[in-house]
XYZ file of C-alpha atoms in Angstrom:
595
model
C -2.499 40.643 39.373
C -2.904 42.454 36.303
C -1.813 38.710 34.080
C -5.648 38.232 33.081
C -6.348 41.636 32.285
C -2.971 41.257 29.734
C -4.437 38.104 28.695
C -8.104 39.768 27.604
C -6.465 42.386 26.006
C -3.908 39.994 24.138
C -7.488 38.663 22.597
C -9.166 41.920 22.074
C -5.960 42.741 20.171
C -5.714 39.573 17.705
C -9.611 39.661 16.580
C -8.844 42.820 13.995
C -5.719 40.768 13.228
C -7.732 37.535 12.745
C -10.255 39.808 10.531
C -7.382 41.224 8.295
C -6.028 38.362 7.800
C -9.279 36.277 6.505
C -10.164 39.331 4.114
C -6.155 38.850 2.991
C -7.345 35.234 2.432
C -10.482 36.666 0.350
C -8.581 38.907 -1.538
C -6.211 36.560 -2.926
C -8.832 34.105 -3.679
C -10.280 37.179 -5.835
C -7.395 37.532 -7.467
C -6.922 33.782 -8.340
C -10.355 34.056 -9.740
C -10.386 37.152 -11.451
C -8.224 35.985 -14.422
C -10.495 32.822 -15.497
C -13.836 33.871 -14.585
C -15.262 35.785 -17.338
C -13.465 32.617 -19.579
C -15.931 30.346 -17.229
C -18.851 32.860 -17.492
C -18.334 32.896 -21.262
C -17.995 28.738 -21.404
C -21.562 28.538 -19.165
C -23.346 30.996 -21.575
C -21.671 29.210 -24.690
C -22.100 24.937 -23.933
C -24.178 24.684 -20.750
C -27.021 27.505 -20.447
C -28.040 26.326 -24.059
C -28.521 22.521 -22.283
C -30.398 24.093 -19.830
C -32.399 26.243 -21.099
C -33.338 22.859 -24.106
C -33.962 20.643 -20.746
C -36.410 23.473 -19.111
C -38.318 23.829 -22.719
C -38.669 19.782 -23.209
C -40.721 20.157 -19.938
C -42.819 23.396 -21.244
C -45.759 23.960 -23.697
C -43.761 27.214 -24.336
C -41.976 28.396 -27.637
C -38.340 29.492 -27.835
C -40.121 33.212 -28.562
C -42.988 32.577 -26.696
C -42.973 32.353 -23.025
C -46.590 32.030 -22.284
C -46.686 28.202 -21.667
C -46.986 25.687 -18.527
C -45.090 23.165 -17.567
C -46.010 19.655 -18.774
C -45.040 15.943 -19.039
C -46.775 15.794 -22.681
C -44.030 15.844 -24.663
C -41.945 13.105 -23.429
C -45.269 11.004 -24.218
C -45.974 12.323 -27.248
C -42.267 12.174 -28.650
C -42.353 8.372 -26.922
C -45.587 7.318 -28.911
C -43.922 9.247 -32.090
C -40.947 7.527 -31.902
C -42.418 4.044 -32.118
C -44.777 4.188 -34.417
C -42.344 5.595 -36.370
C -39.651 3.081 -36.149
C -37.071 6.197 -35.652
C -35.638 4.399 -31.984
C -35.527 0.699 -33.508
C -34.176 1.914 -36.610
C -31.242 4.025 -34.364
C -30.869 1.398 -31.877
C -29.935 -1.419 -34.778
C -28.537 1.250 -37.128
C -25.786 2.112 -34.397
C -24.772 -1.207 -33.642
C -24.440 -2.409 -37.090
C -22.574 0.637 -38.296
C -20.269 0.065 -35.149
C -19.780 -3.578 -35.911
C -18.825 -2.969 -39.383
C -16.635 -0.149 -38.551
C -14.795 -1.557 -36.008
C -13.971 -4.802 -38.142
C -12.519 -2.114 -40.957
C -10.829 -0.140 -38.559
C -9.340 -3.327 -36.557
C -8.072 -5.054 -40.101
C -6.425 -1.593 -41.435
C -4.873 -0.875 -38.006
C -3.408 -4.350 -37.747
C -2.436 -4.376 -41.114
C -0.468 -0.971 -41.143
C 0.923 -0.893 -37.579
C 1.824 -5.074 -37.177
C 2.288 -6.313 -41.003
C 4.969 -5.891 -43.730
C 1.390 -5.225 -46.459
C 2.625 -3.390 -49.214
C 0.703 0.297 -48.984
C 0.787 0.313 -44.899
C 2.247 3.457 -44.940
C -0.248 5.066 -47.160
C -3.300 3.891 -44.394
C -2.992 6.522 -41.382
C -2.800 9.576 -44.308
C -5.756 8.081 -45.523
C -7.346 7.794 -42.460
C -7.038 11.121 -41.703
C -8.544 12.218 -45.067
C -11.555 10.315 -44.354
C -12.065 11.597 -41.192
C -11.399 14.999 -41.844
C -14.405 14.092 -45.284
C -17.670 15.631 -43.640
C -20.604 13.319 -44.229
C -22.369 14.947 -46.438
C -19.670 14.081 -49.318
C -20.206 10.480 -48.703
C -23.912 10.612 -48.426
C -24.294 12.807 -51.787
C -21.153 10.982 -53.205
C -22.690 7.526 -52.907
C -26.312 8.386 -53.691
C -24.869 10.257 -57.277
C -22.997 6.331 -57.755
C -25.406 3.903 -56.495
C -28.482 5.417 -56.514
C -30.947 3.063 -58.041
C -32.163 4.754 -61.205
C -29.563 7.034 -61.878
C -26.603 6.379 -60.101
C -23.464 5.944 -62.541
C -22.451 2.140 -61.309
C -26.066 1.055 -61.726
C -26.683 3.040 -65.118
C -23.075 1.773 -66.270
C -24.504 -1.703 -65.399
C -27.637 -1.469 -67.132
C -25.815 -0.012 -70.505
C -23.172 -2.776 -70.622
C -25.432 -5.776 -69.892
C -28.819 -5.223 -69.692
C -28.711 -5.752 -65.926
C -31.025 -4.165 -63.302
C -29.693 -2.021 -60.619
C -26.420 -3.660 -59.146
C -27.032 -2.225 -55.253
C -29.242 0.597 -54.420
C -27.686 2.916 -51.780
C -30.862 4.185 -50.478
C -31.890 1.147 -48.400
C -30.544 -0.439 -45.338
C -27.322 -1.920 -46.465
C -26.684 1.259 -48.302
C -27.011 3.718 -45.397
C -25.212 0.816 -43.061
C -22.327 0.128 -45.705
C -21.676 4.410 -46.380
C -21.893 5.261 -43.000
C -19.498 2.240 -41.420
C -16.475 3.638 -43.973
C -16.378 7.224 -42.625
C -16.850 6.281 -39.225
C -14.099 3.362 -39.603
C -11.801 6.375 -40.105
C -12.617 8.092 -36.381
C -12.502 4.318 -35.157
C -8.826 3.687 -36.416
C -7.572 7.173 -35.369
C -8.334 5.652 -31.471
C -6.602 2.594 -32.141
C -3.273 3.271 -33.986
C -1.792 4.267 -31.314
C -2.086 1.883 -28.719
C -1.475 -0.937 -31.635
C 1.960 0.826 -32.369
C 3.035 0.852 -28.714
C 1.955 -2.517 -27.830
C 5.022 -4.860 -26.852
C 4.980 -7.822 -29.174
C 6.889 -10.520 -26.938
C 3.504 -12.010 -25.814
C 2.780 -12.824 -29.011
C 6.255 -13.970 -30.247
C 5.507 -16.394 -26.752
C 2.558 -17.412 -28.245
C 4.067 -18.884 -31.324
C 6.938 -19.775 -29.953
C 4.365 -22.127 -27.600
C 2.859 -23.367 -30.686
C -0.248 -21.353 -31.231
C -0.829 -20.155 -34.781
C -0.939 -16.340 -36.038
C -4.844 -16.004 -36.039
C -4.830 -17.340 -32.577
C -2.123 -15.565 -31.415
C -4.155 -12.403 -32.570
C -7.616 -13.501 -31.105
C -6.330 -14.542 -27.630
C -3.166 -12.508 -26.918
C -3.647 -8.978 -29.059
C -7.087 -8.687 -28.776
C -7.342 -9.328 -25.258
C -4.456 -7.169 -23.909
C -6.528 -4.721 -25.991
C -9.848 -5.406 -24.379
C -10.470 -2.065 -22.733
C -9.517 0.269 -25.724
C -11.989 -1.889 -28.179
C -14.414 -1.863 -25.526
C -14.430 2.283 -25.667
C -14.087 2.328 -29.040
C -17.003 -0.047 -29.728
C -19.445 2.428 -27.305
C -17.493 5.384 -29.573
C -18.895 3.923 -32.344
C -22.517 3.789 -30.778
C -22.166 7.489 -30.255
C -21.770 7.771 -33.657
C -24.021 6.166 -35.038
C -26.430 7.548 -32.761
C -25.869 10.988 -33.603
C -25.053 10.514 -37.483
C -27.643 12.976 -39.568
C -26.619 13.562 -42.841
C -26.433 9.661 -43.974
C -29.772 9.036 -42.530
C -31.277 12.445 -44.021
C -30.108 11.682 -47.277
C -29.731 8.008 -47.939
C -32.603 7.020 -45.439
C -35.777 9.175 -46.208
C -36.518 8.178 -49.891
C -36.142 4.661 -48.554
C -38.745 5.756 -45.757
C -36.921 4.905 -43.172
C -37.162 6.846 -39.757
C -34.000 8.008 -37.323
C -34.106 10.139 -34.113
C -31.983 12.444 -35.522
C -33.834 13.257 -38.472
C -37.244 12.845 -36.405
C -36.432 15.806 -34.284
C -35.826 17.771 -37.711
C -38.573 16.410 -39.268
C -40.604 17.478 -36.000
C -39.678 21.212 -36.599
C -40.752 21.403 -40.122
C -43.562 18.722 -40.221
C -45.921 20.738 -38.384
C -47.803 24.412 -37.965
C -46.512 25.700 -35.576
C -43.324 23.834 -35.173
C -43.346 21.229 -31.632
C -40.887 22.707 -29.939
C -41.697 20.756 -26.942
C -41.781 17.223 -28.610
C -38.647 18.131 -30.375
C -36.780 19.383 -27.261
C -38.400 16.284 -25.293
C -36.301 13.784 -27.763
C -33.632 16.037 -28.054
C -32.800 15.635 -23.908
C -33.309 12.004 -24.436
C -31.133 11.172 -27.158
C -28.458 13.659 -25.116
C -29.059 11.941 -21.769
C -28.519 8.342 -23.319
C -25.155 9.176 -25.036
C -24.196 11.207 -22.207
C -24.146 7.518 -20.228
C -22.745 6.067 -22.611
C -19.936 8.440 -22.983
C -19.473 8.409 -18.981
C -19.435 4.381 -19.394
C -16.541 5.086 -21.711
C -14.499 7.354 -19.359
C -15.017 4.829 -16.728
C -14.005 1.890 -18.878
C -10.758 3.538 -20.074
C -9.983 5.191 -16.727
C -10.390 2.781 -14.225
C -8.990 -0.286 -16.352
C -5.333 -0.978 -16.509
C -3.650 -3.531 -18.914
C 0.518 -2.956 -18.720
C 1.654 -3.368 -22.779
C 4.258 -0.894 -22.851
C 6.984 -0.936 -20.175
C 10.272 0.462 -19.547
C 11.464 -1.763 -21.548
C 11.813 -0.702 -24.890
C 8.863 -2.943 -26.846
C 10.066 -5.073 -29.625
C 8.547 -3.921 -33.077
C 8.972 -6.862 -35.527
C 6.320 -6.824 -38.004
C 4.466 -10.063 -39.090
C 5.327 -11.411 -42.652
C 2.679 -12.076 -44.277
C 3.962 -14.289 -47.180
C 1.508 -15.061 -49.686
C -1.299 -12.851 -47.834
C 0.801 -9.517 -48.858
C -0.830 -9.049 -51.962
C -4.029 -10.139 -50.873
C -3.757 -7.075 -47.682
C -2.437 -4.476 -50.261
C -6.331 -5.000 -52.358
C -7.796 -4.774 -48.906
C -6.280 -1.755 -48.281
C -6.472 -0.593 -51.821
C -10.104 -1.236 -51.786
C -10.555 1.342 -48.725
C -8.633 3.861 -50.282
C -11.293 3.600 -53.723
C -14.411 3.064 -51.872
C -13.809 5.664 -49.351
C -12.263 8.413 -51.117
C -12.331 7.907 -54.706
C -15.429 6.465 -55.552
C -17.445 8.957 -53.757
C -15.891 12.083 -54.802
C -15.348 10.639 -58.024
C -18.712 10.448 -58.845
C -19.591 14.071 -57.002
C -16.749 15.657 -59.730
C -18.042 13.626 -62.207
C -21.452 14.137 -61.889
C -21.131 17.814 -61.664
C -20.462 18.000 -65.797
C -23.489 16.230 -66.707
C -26.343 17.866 -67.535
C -28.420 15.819 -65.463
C -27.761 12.335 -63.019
C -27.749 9.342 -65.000
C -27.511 10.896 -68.623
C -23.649 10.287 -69.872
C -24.597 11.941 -73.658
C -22.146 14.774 -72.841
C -19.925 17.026 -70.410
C -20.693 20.381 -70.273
C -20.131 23.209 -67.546
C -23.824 23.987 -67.994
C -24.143 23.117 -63.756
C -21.487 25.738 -62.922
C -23.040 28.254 -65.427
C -26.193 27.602 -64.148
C -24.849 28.398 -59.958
C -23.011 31.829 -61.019
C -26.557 32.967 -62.479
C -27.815 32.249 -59.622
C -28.406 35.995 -57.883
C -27.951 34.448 -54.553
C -24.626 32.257 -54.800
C -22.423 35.568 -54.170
C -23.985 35.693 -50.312
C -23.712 31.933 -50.022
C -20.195 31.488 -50.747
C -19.990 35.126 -48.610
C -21.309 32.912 -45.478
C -19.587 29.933 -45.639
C -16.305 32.324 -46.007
C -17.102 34.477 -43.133
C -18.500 31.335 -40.875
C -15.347 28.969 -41.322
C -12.901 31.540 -41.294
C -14.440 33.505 -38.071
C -16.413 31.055 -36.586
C -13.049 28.941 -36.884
C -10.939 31.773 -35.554
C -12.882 32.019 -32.691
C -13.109 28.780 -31.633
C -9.679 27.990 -32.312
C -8.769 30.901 -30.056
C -11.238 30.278 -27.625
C -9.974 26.653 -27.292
C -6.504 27.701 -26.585
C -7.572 29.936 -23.581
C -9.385 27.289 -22.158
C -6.403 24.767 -22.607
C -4.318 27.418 -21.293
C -5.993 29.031 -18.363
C -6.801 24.500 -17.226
C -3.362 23.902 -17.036
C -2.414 26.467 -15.140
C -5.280 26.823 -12.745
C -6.511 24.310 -9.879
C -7.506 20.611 -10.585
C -10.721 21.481 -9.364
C -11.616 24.147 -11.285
C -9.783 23.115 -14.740
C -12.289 19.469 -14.550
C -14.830 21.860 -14.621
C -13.644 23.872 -18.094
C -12.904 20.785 -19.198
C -16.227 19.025 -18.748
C -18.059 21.911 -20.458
C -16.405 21.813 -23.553
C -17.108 18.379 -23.487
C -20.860 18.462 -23.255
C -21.267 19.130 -26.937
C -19.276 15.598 -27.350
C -22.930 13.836 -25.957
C -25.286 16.511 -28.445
C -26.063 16.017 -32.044
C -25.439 18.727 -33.897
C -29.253 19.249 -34.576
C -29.455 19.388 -30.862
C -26.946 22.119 -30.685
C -28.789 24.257 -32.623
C -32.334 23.891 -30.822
C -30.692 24.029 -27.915
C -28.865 27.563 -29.084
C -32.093 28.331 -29.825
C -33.570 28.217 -26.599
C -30.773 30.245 -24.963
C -30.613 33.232 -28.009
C -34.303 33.758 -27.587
C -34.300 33.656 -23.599
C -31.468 36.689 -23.375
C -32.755 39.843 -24.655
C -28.907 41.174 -25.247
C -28.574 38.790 -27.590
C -31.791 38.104 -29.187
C -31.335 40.301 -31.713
C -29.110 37.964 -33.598
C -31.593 35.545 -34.287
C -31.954 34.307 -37.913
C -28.849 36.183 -39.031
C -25.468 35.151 -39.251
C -24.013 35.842 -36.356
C -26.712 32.947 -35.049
C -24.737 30.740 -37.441
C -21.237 32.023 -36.012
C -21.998 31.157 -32.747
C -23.315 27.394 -33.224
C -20.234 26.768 -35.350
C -18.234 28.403 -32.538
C -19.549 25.456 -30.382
C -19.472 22.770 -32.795
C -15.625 23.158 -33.583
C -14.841 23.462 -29.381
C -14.796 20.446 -28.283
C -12.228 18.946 -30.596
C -10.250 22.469 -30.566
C -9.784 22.181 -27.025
C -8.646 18.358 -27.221
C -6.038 19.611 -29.597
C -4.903 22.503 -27.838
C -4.730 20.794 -24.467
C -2.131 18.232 -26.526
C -0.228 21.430 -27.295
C -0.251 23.333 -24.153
C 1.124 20.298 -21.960
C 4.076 19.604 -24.417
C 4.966 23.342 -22.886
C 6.607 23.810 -19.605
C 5.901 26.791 -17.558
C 9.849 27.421 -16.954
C 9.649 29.018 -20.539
C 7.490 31.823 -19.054
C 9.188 31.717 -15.529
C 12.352 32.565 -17.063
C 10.767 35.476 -18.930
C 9.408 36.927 -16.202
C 12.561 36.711 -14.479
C 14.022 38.786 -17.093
C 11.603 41.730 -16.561
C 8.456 40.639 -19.116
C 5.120 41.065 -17.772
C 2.444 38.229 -17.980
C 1.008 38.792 -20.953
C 4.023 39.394 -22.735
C 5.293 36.167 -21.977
C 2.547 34.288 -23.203
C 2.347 36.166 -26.593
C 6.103 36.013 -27.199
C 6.676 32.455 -25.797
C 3.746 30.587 -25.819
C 2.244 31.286 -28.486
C 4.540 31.242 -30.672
C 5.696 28.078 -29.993
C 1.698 27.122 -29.905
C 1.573 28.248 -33.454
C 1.640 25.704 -35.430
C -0.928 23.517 -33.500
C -2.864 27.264 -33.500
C -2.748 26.545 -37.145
C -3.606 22.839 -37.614
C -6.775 23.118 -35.297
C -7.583 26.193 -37.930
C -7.274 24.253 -40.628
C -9.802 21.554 -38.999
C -12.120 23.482 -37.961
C -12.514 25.249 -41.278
C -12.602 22.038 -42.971
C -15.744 20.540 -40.268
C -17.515 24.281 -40.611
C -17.594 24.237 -44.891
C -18.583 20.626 -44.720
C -21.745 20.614 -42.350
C -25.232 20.308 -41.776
C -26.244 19.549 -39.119
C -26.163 22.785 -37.451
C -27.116 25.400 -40.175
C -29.831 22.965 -41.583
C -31.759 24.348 -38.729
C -30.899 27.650 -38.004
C -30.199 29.546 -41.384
C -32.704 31.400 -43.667
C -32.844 32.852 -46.796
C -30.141 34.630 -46.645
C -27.723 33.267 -44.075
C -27.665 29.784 -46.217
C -24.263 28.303 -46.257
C -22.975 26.549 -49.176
C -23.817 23.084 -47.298
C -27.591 23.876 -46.794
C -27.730 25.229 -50.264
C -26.436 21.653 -51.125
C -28.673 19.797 -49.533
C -31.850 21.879 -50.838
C -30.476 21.599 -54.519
C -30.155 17.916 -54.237
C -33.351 16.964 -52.479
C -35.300 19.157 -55.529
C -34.658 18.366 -58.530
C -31.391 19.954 -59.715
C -28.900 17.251 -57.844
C -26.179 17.943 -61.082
C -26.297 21.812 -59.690
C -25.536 20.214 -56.065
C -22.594 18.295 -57.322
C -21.134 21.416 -59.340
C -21.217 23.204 -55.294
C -19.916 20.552 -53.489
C -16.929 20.363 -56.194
C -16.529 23.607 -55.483
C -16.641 22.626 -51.882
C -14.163 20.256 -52.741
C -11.916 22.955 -54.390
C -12.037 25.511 -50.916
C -10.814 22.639 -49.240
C -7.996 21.893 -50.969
C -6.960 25.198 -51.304
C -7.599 25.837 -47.481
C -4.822 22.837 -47.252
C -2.274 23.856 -49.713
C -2.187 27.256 -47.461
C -2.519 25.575 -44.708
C 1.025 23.584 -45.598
C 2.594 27.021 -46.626
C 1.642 28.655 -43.745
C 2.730 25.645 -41.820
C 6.171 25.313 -42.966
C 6.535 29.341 -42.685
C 5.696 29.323 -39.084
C 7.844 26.011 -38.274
C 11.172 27.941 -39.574
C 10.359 31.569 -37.748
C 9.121 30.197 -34.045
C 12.764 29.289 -33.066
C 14.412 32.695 -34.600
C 11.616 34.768 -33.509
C 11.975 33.521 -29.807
C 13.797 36.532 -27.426
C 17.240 35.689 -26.410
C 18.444 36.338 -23.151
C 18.211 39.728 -21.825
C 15.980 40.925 -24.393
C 13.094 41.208 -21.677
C 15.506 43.417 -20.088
């Protein structure tokens, strides 16, 4: 009699249960939260509030310190009508694909050449490679215009001296900026596909010939083809480039008059009273929207594509004898080596003891004299310090969190990280810094660092993350997590473990993306162009103003020095290196020292 009475109360009983046990469910969710989210709040303020906050002021009349504007569709017109009269989207549009046709064919030859060939110097290609792409832009552009600039660059002067001859090639024209611009990005090109040439199995081919069909046609219809989807991404790579290249176009391209959309949103800025901050934001979404598709079109094409070239079998890696083509390969490769690294810098070392471009009378340190008297040098070589080694730090360590805290947290939530460090991958750097910008100037805690260098600190902080975090990723999933397990086992807290087993086994790689982003930070433009002043110039804007006035010797004399940092930021770099590949083994704990 009393069984539905038991039953009721059998229910009344369970509902504080059921209650407990769903704020048990809340409170762990907390705590599997807690540890990431102010690393997500800090990645949203960093790489995505700046893209919003650039997207909300393209559709505004209003002014990053001025928020008394309406919305409007104007600039989007206005920046459309700009952009063709102009020439600046034609000009991009056929200055990306040539660039990427060019490089590719470079990077293609020196790849096959060093990873499938017997060519005398093939082992000197990957190292130089790496130089190149590790060369910011601004060397090249500066390097070539001081060689083959047509009144006074030192080829066409040299030319003119021997034989009477006009100007061999003038740099500042179309095949200049086309021909400068395809050798550093052949560099990036080649680092994408030495890989998958080295690990490709070479029995197809070996079929091939074996079949009857010659070398060249073995290449074209076997190699080529099994390699279909990695050109294909590396050909819309190269796009991306050369739709976001700056300092080529800035340099090489405006006293040839020609127009780019990179340049045009600079030029947009400074052109007018006040600056169109609308108009400029307006092209800035467009440009970021376009090679946002077309680096989703590249993720697609790479990860949904599939074609099988290395096996468990172990892939045969006979090289192709060249025979009597050898010789001819080792000038190909030879000529690479001088034309990207040698001629260019070359002539920027060179040029930097004459007392003026094109005048060969005498070598003097008159240039180097002439930047030390300069009252002003002391704080520019102060902020280029302070910016690549902090701004470098940062990221570095910033990058390492995030490649951390993504491999050990839920897929879900680690695509997320990992597609907002990635944003900055589809945003010239110009864009980066009117989009930072917009997001300084909209939070009044912050706002305060506007036009000082902590402005500059932060946009180099997001122009080093994206390739930080691609490095420390690499790192962090060579790792297991049964290093820390066992540690904690043996009595070590959390963050012990990390620190005394991660990373100091992470170390090295901590070091090497260091090293990298230094070397980026010293070397560009793009982002302090636009937000530095008087006295938060960096040695890379200071270039750029000496050489587009009238003292370009005094501009080669600073980027030697340029030159010089880098170096010696290598050489430490290797000391540092080797000193911290011979203490992470012996300064791992044993077992039981946890204990």
């Amino acid at each position: 009699m009393s069984q539905p009475g038991n039953i009721h109360s059998l229910r009344w009983n369970a509902a504080p249960f059921d209650a407990r046990r769903r704020l048990a469910g809340v409170a762990g969710a907390a705590r599997r939260v807690a540890p990431w989210l102010p690393l997500a709040l800090l990645v949203f303020l960093l790489l995505v509030w700046p893209l919003v906050k650039l997207t909300i002021g393209a559709f505004s009349t209003a002014a990053p310190l001025d928020a008394s504007g309406h919305w409007t569709l104007a600039n989007f017109a206005q920046m459309w009508t700009e952009i063709n009269v102009s020439h600046a989207l034609a000009n991009s549009l056929i200055y990306a694909a040539t660039t990427t046709f060019l490089a590719v064919s470079i990077a293609l030859g020196l790849c096959f050449l060093a990873q499938r060939t017997d060519a005398p110097l093939r082992q000197l290609v990957t190292p130089l490679m790496l130089v190149c792409a590790a060369t910011s832009a601004l060397f090249y552009a500066i390097g070539y215009s001081l060689l083959a600039n047509r009144f006074t660059g030192v080829i066409n002067v040299l030319v003119e001296n021997l034989f009477g001859a006009p100007a061999l090639f003038n740099v500042e024209s179309w095949p200049g900026l086309i021909f400068v611009d395809s050798l550093h990005a052949a560099a990036f090109l080649y680092l994408f596909l030495a890989g998958p040439f080295a690990n490709m199995d070479r029995s197809l081919e070996e079929a091939a010939l074996a079949a009857g069909a010659s070398r060249l046609r073995a290449f074209f219809t076997i190699t080529l083809q099994l390699l279909r989807p990695i050109l294909s991404s590396v050909v819309l790579m190269g796009v991306i480039i050369g739709l976001k290249s700056f300092s080529v176009p800035l340099i090489l391209g405006t006293p040839a008059d020609l127009s780019f959309l990179t340049v045009r949103i600079l030029r947009t800025l400074q052109q007018y009273e006040p600056p169109q901050y609308g108009e400029a934001s307006a092209l800035a979404v467009s440009l970021t929207v376009f090679i946002g598709l077309l680096l989703y079109a590249q993720y697609r094409l790479v990860g949904r594509r599939s074609y099988v070239t290395v096996s468990g079998k172990a892939p045969r890696q006979t090289r192709w004898e060249l025979g009597a083509w050898r010789w001819p390969a080792a000038l190909f490769i030879l000529a690479y080596a001088l034309l990207g690294v040698v001629l260019p810098l070359g002539a920027i070392v060179f040029s930097s003891f004459l007392p003026f471009p094109g005048v060969y009378d005498t070598l003097s340190l008159v240039n180097y004299r002439a930047l030390f008297a300069n009252p002003d040098i002391d704080q520019i070589l102060l902020n280029t310090a302070f910016c690549a080694v902090g701004a470098g730090l940062v990221g570095v360590l910033l990058a390492f969190a995030i490649a951390y805290f993504t491999s050990r947290a839920r897929p879900g939530v680690a695509a997320l990280l990992r597609g907002a460090t990635q944003l900055q991958l589809a945003m010239p750097g110009l864009v980066g810094s009117l989009a930072l910008i917009w997001a300084v100037t909209s939070l009044p805690v912050v706002r305060h660092i506007y036009g000082t260098v902590w402005l500059l600190v932060l946009a180099f902080v997001v122009v080093v993350l994206p390739v930080s975090v691609q490095i420390a990723g690499s790192a962090v999933r060579q790792l297991s997590r049964e290093l820390e397990d066992a540690a904690r086992v043996s009595g070590a807290s959390a963050l012990r473990s990390t620190l005394q087993i991660t990373m100091r086994l992470l170390l090295p790689s901590l070091l090497f993306a260091w090293l990298l982003a230094m070397i980026a930070i010293m070397g560009d433009l793009d982002a302090p162009l636009l937000l530095s002043s008087a006295g938060t110039r960096t040695m890379s804007v200071h270039i750029y103003k000496l050489f587009d006035g009238v003292d370009q010797a005094q501009a080669a004399a600073l980027l030697s020095l340029l030159l010089g940092f880098i170096l010696v930021s290598v050489s430490v770099f290797g000391v540092l290196q080797s000193l911290a590949r011979g203490r992470r083994l012996r300064a791992l704990p044993v077992n039981g020292a946890f204990s």
